[in-house]
Coordinates of C-alpha atoms in Angstrom, one line a residue:
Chain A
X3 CA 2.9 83.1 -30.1
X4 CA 2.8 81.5 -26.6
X5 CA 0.2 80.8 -23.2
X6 CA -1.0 84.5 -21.7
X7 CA -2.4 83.6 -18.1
X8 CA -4.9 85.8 -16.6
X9 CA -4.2 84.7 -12.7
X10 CA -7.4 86.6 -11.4
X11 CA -9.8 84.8 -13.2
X12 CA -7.9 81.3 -12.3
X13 CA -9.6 79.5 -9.7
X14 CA -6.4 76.5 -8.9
X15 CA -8.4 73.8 -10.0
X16 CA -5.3 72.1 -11.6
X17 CA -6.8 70.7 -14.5
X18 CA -4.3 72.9 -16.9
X19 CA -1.4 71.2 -14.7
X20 CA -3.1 67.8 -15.0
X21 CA -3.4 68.0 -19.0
X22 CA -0.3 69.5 -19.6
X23 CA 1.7 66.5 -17.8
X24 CA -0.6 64.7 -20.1
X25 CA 0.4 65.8 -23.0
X26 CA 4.0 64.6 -21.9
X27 CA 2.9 61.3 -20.5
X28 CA -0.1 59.9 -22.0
X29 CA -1.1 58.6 -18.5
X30 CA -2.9 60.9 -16.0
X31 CA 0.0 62.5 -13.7
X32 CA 1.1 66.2 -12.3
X33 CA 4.7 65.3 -12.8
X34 CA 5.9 66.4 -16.0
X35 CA 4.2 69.4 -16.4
X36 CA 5.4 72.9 -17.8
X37 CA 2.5 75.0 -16.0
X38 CA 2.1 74.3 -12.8
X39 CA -1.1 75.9 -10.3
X40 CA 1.0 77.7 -7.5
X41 CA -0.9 76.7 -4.7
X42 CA 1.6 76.9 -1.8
X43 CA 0.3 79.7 0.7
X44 CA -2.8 78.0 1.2
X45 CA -3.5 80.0 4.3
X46 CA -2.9 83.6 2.7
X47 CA -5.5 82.3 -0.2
X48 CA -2.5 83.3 -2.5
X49 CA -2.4 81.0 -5.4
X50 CA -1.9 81.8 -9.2
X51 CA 0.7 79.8 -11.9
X52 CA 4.4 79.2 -13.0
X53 CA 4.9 78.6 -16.6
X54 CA 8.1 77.5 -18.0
X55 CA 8.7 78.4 -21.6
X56 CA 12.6 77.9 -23.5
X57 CA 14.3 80.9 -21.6
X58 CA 12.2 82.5 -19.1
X59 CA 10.2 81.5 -16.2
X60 CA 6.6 83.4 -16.5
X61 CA 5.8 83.4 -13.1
X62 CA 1.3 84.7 -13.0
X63 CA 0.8 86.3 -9.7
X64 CA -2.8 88.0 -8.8
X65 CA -0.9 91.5 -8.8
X66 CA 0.2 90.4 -12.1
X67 CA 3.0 88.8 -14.5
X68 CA 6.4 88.5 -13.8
X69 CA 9.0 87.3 -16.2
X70 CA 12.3 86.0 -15.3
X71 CA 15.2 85.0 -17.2
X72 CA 16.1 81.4 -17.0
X73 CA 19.7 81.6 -16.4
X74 CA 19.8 84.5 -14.4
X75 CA 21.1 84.5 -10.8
X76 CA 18.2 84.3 -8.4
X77 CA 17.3 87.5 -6.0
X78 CA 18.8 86.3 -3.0
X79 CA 16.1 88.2 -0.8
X80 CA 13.2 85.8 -1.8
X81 CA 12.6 83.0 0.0
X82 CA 12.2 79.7 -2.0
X83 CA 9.2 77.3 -1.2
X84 CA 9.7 74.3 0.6
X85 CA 7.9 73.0 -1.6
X86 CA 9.1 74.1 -4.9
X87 CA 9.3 72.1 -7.8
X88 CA 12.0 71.9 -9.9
X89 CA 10.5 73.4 -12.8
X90 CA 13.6 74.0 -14.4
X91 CA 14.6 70.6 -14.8
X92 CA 11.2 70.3 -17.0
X93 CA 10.6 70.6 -20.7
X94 CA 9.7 74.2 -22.2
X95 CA 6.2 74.5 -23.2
X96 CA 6.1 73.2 -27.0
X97 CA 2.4 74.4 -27.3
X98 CA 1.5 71.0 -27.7
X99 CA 2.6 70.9 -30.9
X100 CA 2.0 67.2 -31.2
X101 CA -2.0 67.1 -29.9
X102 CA -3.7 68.4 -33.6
X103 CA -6.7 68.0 -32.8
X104 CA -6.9 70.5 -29.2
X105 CA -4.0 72.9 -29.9
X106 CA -2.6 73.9 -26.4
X107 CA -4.3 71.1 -24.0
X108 CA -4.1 73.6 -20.8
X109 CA -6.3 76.6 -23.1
X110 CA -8.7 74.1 -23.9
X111 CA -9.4 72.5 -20.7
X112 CA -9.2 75.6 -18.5
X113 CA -12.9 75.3 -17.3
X114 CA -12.7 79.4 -16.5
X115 CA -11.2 80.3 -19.8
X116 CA -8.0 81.8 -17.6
X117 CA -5.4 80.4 -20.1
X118 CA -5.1 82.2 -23.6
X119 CA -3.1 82.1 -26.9
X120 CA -1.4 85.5 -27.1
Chain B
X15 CA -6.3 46.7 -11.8
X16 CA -4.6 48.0 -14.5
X17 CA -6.2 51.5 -15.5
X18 CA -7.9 54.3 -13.6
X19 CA -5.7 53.0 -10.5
X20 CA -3.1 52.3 -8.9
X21 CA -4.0 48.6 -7.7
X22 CA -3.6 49.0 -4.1
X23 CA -5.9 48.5 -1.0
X24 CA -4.1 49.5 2.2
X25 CA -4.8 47.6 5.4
X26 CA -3.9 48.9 8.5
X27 CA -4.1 47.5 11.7
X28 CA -3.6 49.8 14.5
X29 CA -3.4 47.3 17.5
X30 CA -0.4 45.5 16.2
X31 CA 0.9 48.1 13.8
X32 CA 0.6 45.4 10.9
X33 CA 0.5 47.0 7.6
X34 CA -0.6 44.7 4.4
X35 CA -1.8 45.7 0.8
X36 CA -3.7 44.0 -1.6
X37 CA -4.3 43.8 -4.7
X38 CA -7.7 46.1 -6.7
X39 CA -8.9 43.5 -8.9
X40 CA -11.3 43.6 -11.8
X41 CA -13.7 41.4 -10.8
X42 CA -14.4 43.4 -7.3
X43 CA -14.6 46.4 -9.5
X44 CA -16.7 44.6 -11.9
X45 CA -19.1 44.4 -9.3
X46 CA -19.2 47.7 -6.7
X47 CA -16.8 49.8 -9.7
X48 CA -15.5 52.2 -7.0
X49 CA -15.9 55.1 -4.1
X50 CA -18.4 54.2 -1.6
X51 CA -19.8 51.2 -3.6
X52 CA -15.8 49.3 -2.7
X53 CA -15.9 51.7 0.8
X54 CA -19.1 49.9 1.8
X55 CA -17.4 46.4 0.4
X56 CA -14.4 47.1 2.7
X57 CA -16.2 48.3 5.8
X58 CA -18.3 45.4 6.1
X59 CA -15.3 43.3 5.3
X60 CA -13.4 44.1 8.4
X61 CA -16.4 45.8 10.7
X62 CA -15.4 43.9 13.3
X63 CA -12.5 46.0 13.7
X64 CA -14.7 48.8 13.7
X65 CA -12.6 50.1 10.7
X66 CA -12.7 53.6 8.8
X67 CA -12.1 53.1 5.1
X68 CA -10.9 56.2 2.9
X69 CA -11.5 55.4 -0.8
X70 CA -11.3 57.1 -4.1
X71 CA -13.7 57.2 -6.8
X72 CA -12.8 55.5 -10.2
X73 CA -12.5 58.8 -11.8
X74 CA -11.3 60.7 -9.4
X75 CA -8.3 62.9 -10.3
X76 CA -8.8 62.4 -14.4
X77 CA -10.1 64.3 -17.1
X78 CA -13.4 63.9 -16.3
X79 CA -14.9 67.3 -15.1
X80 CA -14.6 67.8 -11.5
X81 CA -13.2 64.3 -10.8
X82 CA -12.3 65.8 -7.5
X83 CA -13.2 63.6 -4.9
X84 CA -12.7 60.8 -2.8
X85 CA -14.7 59.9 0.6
X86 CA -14.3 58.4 4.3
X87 CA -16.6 54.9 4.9
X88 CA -17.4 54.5 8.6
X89 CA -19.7 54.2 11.0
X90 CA -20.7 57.8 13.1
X91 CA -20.2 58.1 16.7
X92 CA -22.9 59.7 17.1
X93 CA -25.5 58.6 14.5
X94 CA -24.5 54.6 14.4
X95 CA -25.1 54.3 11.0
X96 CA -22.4 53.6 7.9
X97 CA -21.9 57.1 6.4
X98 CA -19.8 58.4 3.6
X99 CA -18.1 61.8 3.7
X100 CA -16.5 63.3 0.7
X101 CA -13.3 64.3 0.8
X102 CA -12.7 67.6 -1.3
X103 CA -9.9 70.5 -2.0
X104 CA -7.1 68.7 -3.4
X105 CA -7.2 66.2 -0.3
X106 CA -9.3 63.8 -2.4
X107 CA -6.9 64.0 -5.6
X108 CA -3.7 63.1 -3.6
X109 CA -5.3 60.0 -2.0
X110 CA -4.6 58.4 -5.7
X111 CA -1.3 60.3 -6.5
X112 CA 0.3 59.5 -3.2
X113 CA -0.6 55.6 -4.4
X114 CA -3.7 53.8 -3.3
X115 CA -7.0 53.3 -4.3
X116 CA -8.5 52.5 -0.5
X117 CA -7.2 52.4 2.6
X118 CA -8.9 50.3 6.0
X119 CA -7.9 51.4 9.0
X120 CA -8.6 48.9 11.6
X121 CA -8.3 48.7 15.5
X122 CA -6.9 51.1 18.2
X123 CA -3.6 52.7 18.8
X124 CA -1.6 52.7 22.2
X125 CA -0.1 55.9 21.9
X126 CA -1.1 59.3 19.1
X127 CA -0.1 58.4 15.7
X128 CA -0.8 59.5 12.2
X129 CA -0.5 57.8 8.6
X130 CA 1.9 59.3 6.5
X131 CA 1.2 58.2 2.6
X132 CA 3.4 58.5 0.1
X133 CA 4.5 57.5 -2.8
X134 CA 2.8 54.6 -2.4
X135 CA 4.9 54.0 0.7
X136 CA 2.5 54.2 3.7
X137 CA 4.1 54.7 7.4
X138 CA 2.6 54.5 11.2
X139 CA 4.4 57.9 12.5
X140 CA 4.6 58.8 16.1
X141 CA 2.5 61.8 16.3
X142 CA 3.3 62.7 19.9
X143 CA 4.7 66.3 18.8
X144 CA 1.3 66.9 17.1
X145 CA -1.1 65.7 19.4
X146 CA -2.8 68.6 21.1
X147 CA -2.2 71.2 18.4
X148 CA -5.2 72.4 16.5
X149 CA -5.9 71.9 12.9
X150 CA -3.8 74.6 12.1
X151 CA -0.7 73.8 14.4
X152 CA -0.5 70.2 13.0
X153 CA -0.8 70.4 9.4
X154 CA 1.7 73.4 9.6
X155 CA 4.3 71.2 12.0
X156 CA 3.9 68.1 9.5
X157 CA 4.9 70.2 6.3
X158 CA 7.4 71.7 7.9
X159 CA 8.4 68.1 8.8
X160 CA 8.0 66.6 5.6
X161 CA 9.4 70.5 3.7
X162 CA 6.7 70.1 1.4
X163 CA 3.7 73.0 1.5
X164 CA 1.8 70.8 -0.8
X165 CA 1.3 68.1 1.7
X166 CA -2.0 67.0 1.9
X167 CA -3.6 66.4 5.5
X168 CA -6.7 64.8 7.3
X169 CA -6.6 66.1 10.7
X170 CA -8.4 66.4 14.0
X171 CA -7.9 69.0 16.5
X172 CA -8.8 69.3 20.5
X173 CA -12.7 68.3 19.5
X174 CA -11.2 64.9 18.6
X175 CA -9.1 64.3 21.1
X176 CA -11.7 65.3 23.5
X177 CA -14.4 63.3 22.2
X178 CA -16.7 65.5 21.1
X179 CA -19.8 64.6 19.2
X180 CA -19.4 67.6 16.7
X181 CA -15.4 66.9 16.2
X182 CA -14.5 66.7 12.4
X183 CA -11.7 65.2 10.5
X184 CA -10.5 68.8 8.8
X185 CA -8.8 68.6 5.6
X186 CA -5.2 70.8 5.3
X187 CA -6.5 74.0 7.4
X188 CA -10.1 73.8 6.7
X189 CA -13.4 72.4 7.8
X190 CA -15.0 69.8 6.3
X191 CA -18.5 68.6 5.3
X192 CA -18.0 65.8 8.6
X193 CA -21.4 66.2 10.4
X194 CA -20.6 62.4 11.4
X195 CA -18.3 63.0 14.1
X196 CA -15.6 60.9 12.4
X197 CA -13.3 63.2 14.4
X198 CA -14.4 61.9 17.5
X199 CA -13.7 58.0 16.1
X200 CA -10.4 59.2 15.2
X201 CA -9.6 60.3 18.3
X202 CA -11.2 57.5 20.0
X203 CA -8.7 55.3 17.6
X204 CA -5.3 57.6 18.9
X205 CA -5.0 58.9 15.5
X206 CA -4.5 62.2 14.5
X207 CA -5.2 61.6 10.9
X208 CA -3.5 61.2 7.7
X209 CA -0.6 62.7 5.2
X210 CA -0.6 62.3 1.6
X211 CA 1.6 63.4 -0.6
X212 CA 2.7 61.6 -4.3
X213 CA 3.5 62.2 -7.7
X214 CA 2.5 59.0 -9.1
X215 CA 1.0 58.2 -12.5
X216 CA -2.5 56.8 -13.3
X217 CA -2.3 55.1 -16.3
X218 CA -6.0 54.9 -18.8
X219 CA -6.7 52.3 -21.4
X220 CA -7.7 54.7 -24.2
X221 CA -5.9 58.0 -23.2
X222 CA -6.9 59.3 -26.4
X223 CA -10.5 58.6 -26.9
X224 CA -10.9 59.4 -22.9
X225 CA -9.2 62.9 -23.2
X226 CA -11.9 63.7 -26.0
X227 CA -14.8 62.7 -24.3
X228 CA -13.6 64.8 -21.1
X229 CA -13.3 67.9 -23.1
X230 CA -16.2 67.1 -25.2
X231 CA -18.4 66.8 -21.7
X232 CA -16.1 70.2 -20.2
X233 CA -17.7 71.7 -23.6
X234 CA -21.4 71.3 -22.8
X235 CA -20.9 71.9 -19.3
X236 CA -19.6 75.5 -20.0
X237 CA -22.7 76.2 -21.9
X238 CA -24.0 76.4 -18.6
X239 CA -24.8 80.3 -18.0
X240 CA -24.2 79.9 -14.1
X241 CA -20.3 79.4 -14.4
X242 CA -19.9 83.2 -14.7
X243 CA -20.6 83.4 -11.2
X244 CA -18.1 82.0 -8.3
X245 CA -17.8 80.9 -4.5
X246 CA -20.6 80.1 -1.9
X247 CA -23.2 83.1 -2.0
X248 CA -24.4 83.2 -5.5
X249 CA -25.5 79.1 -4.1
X250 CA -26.9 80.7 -1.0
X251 CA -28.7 83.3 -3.3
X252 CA -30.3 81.0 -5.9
X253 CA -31.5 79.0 -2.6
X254 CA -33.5 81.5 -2.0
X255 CA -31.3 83.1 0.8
X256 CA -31.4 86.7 0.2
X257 CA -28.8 89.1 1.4
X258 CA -26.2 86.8 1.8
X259 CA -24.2 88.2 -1.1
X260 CA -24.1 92.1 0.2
X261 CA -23.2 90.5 3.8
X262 CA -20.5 88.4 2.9
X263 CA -19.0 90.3 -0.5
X264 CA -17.1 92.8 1.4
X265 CA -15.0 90.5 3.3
X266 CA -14.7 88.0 0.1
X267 CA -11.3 87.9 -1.2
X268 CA -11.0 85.3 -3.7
X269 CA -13.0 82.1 -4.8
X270 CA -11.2 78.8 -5.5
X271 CA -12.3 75.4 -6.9
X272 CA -11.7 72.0 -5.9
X273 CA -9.3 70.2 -8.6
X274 CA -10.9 70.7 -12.1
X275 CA -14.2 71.8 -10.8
X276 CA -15.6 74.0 -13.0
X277 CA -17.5 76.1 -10.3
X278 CA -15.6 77.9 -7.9
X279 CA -17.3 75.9 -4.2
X280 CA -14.9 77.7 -1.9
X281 CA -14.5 81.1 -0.8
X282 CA -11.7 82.8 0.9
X283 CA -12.9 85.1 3.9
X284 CA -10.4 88.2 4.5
X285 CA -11.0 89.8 8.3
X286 CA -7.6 90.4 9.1
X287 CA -6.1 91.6 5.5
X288 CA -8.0 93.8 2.8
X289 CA -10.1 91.4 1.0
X290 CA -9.2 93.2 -1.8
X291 CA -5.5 92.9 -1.7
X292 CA -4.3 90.9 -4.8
X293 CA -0.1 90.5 -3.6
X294 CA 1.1 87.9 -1.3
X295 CA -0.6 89.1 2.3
X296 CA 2.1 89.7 4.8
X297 CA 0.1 88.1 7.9
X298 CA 0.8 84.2 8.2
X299 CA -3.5 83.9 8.6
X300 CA -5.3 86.9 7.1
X301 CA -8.8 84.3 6.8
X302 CA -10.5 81.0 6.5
X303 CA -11.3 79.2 3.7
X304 CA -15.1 78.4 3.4
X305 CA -16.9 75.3 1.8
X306 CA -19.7 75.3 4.2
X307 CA -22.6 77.3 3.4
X308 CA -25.0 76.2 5.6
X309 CA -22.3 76.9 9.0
X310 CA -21.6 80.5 6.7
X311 CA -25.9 81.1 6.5
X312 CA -26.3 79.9 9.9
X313 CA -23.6 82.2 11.7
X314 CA -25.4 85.1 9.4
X315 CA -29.0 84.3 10.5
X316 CA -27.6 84.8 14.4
X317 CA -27.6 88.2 13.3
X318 CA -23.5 88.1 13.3
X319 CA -21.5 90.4 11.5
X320 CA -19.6 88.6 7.9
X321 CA -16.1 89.7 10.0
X322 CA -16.9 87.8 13.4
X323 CA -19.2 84.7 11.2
X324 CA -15.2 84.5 9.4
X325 CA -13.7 84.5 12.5
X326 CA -15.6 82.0 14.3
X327 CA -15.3 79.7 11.1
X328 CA -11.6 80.2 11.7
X329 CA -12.5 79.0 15.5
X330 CA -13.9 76.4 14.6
X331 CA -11.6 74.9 12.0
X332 CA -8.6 75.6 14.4
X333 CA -10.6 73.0 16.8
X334 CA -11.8 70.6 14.8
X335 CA -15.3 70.9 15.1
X336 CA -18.4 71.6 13.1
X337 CA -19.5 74.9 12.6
X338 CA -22.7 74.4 11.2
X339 CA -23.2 72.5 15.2
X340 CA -21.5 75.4 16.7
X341 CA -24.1 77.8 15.0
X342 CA -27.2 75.8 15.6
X343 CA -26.2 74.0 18.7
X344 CA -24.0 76.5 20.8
X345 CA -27.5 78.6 22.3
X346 CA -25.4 82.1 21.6
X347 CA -25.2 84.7 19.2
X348 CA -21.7 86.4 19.8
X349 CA -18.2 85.8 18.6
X350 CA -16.9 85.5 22.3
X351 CA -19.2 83.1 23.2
X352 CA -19.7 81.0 20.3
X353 CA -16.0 80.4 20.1
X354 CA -16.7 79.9 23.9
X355 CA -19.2 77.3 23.5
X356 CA -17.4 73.9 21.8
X357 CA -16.9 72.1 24.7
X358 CA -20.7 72.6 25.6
X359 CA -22.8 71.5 22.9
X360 CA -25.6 69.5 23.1
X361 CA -28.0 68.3 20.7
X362 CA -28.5 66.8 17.2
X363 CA -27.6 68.0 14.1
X364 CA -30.0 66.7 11.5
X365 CA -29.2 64.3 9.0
X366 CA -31.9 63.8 5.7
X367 CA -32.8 61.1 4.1
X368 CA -31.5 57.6 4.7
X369 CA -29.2 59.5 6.9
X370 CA -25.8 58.2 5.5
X371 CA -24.8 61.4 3.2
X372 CA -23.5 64.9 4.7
X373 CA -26.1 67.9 4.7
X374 CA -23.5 69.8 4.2
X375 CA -24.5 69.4 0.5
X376 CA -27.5 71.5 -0.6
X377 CA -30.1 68.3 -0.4
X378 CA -31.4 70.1 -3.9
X379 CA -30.7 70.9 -7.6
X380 CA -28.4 74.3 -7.8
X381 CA -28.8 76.8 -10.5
X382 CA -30.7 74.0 -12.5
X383 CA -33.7 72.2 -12.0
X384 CA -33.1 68.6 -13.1
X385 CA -37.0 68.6 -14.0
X386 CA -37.5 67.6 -10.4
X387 CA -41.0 68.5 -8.6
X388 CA -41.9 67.7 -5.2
X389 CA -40.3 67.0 -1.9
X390 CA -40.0 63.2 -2.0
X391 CA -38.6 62.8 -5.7
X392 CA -35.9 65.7 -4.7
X393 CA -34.6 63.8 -1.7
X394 CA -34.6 60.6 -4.1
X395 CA -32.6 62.6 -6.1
X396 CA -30.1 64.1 -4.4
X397 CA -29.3 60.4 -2.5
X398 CA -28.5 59.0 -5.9
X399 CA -26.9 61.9 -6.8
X400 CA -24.6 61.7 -4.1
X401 CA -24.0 58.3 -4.3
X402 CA -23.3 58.2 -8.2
X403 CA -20.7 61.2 -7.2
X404 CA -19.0 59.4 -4.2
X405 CA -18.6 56.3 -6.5
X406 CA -17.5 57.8 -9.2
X407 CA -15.0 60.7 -7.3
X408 CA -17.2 63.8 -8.0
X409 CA -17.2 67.0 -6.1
X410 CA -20.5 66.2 -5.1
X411 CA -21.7 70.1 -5.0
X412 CA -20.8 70.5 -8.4
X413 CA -22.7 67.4 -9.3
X414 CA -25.6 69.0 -8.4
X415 CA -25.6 71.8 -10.3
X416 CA -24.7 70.3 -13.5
X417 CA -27.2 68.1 -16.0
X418 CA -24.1 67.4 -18.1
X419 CA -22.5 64.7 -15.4
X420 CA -24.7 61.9 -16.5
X421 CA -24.6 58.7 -14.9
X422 CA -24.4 57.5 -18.5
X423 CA -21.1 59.4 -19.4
X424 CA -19.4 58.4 -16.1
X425 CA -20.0 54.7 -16.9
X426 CA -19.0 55.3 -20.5
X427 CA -15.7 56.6 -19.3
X428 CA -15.5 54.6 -16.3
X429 CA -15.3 52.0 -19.1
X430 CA -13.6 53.6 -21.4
X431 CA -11.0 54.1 -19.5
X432 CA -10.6 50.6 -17.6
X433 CA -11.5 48.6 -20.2
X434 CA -14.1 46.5 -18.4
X435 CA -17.7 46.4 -19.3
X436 CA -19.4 48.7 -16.3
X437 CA -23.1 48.9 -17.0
X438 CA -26.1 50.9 -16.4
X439 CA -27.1 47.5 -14.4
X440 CA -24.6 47.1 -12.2
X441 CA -24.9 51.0 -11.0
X442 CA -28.0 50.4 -10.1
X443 CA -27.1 47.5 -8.1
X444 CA -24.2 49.4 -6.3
X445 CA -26.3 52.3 -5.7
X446 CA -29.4 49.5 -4.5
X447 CA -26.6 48.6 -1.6
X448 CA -25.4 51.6 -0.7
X449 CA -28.8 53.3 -0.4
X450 CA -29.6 49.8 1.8

């Protein structure tokens, strides 16, 4: 069982990132979370998520999902972000295993319904 | 203040390069609670230093549904009045993150600068290398500075610098709902505008009972049958603007929200990429991102073409300047010489009302009704409205479209989450003042 994203109907609004730091926090911050809205081509309009789960990086482009292996050495002909975030140094996604009463806090504030339970 | 903040008021003074911050407390927020009802507070505070005030809303970046907002406070060049201008995107979100509540600017520069905020860290920066770049230039030259894309930016362009009546402070790439000419009191000021960026924490006095109500409100609001549609012509449509969706759907890539607004308020315009292209385009600027549907209905209504209307958007948000002015202002109907034409405008753009809120909102109900009738009870409306959202830190579109953001459940988690007893009273006081 784990998060299945659907990046075409995301529209970036953040709010999965925002609940999902939550859920670590108990304070309203961006800095802790393990889904993340990839908003860093702002002028290409190219946005979508990163999800980090136990061993793999689930990486939800438009064009669609792409899964790689945390561990593995990086393909040296992409260029990295500026801008992006260690998201290996974060926890794995525990489906918020600790919040009873919502189940996974990014599936059930997602306003556009983008973020299922597979 | 402890919760829903991070306890900091910024004061900047320009002419001596003084920075100072103070303390939020309760008792000021006991009395105006936030946005534009401290904004006001502030201006008046320090008007004789002609200050702009930035603000957030006391929800603003929270759980609350489309908490999105924050606004500029200051008095237009053009109009002379106090007006409020929301700040939207994510721009409004990282006001808070990056560490304060409000921020005065007050005075004059000697020489170009910009504010660089962060981390609750704020900074008067040189901004000699960005001073006469566009928009476009000088966001891209500060995250490349800073080597962080996520860098949030308030920026003029040459309308600014030049004075122009119809310059607007942009926000990262983008036009703005400025119909103020606060770009042109930036530029009179020698700033270039502002850089946020932060990762800090805003701490809420009953996380738990705060993050139910959100979700609980989230759940009515998606009851709503209109949030299967997305982006700025299925507004222009239901506004009784027909054709605007078969114009503009062809060059329409993708729609995008402002942070956790549960309509879609922005729409991506593709005229040198396929719109429908779905991988990472190539092209370093295949578009222009759109928030403005009256500048978008405008351009169409000059019988333009949805490719050149995109491109003069582009224009326009490259210069700093309004292109809902540019549109109605400029006399001309082609892309050459409207993107000709913004050093040359002349004229008024209207502003309804009490004239202190941006038209660039729909001055209506969207896709509901509100159980509104009649001309003067609509305009009543929306000024509330807006005011309500600017104090509160709502995307102030969305606000009109949705029955479910009640000025009851934004004081109930206004207090909820700050633990201090914010009445329907006092709302109507704050709103009493800023309406005048």
């Amino acid at each position: 069982m784990g998060i299945q994203i659907n990046a075409l109907k995301c529209t970036n609004c953040m709010a999965c990132e925002m609940v999902c730091s939550y859920h670590r926090d108990d304070g309203f911050a961006f800095l802790s979370a393990c889904l993340v809205a990839y908003r860093a081509k702002e002028k290409k309009d190219y946005f979508g998520m990163l999800l980090k789960e136990e061993d793999v990086l689930i990486v939800a482009r438009p064009e669609g999902i792409e899964i790689n292996k945390i561990g593995e050495e990086a393909d040296p002909d992409k260029k990295a972000d500026a801008s992006a975030k260690p998201m290996l140094l974060r926890e794995s996604c525990d489906l918020c295993e600790d919040m009873d009463d919502y189940g996974p806090m990014c599936i059930a504030f997602c306003p556009v319904d983008a973020i299922t339970l597979d | 203040m402890e919760y829903l903040s991070t306890d900091k008021i910024l004061v900047i003074d320009l002419n001596t390069t003084a920075i100072e911050e103070d303390e939020l407390d309760d008792s000021l927020v006991e009395e105006k609670i936030g946005g534009v009802g401290i904004t006001k507070y502030l201006y008046e505070k320090y008007q004789d230093d002609d200050p702009i005030v930035i603000g957030t809303g006391l929800l603003t970046g929270t759980t609350y549904p489309a908490s999105a907002s924050s606004q500029i406070t200051a008095k237009s060049p053009v109009t002379g009045k106090l007006c409020h201008c929301p700040i939207i995107y994510k721009v409004g979100l990282e006001i808070k993150y990056s560490g304060f509540d409000y921020i005065v600017v007050k005075g004059r520069s000697d020489s170009p600068v910009y504010l660089w905020i962060h981390d609750g860290v704020a900074d008067i920066s040189d901004a000699a290398d960005v001073w006469g770049k566009d928009v476009w230039e000088s966001t891209d030259a500060l995250r490349t500075f800073v080597g962080d894309d996520l860098l949030q930016t308030m920026m003029i362009g040459p309308a600014g610098e030049n004075g122009s009546d119809y310059a607007q402070v942009c926000y990262n790439h983008w036009n703005s709902p400025d119909r103020f000419g606060f770009g042109k009191l930036f530029g009179a000021k020698n700033l270039k505008g502002f850089a946020f960026r932060g990762m800090g924490m805003i701490e809420v006095a009953e996380p738990e009972d705060y993050v139910e109500r959100s979700l609980e409100i989230l759940k009515e609001i998606k009851e709503n049958d209109f949030l299967e549609k997305k982006g700025l012509a299925p507004m222009l449509t239901v506004l009784g603007e027909a054709g605007v969706e078969e114009w503009i759907n062809p060059i329409t890539h993708r729609n995008s929200a402002d942070y956790f607004t549960p309509y879609a308020t922005n729409t991506a315009l593709f005229f040198d990429e396929d719109p429908e292209l779905l991988k990472e385009s190539e092209k370093d600027e295949p578009g222009i991102l759109v928030s403005d549907i009256y500048a978008l209905l405008s351009l169409k209504k000059l019988g333009l073409s949805a490719d050149d209307a995109g491109r003069v958007l582009k224009a326009s948000a490259k210069y700093g300047i309004d292109p809902f002015a540019v549109a109605k202002l400029s006399g001309k109907n082609t892309l050459e010489e409207l993107t000709g034409a913004f050093d040359s405008l002349q004229g008024e753009v209207a502003i309804p009302g009490s004239g202190i809120f941006t038209p660039w909102c729909p001055t209506g109900p969207i896709f509901n009704d509100f159980d509104l009738s009649g001309d003067e009870e609509i305009m009543d409306w929306w000024e509330r409205r807006q005011a309500v959202s600017m104090i509160f830190g709502i995307q102030p579109i969305f606000s009109l479209m949705c029955p479910e953001l009640t000025e009851a459940n934004m004081l109930e988690l206004a207090s909820m989450g700050t633990e201090l007893e914010l009445t329907q009273e006092v709302l109507d006081a704050v709103i009493e003042n800023i309406l005048g």
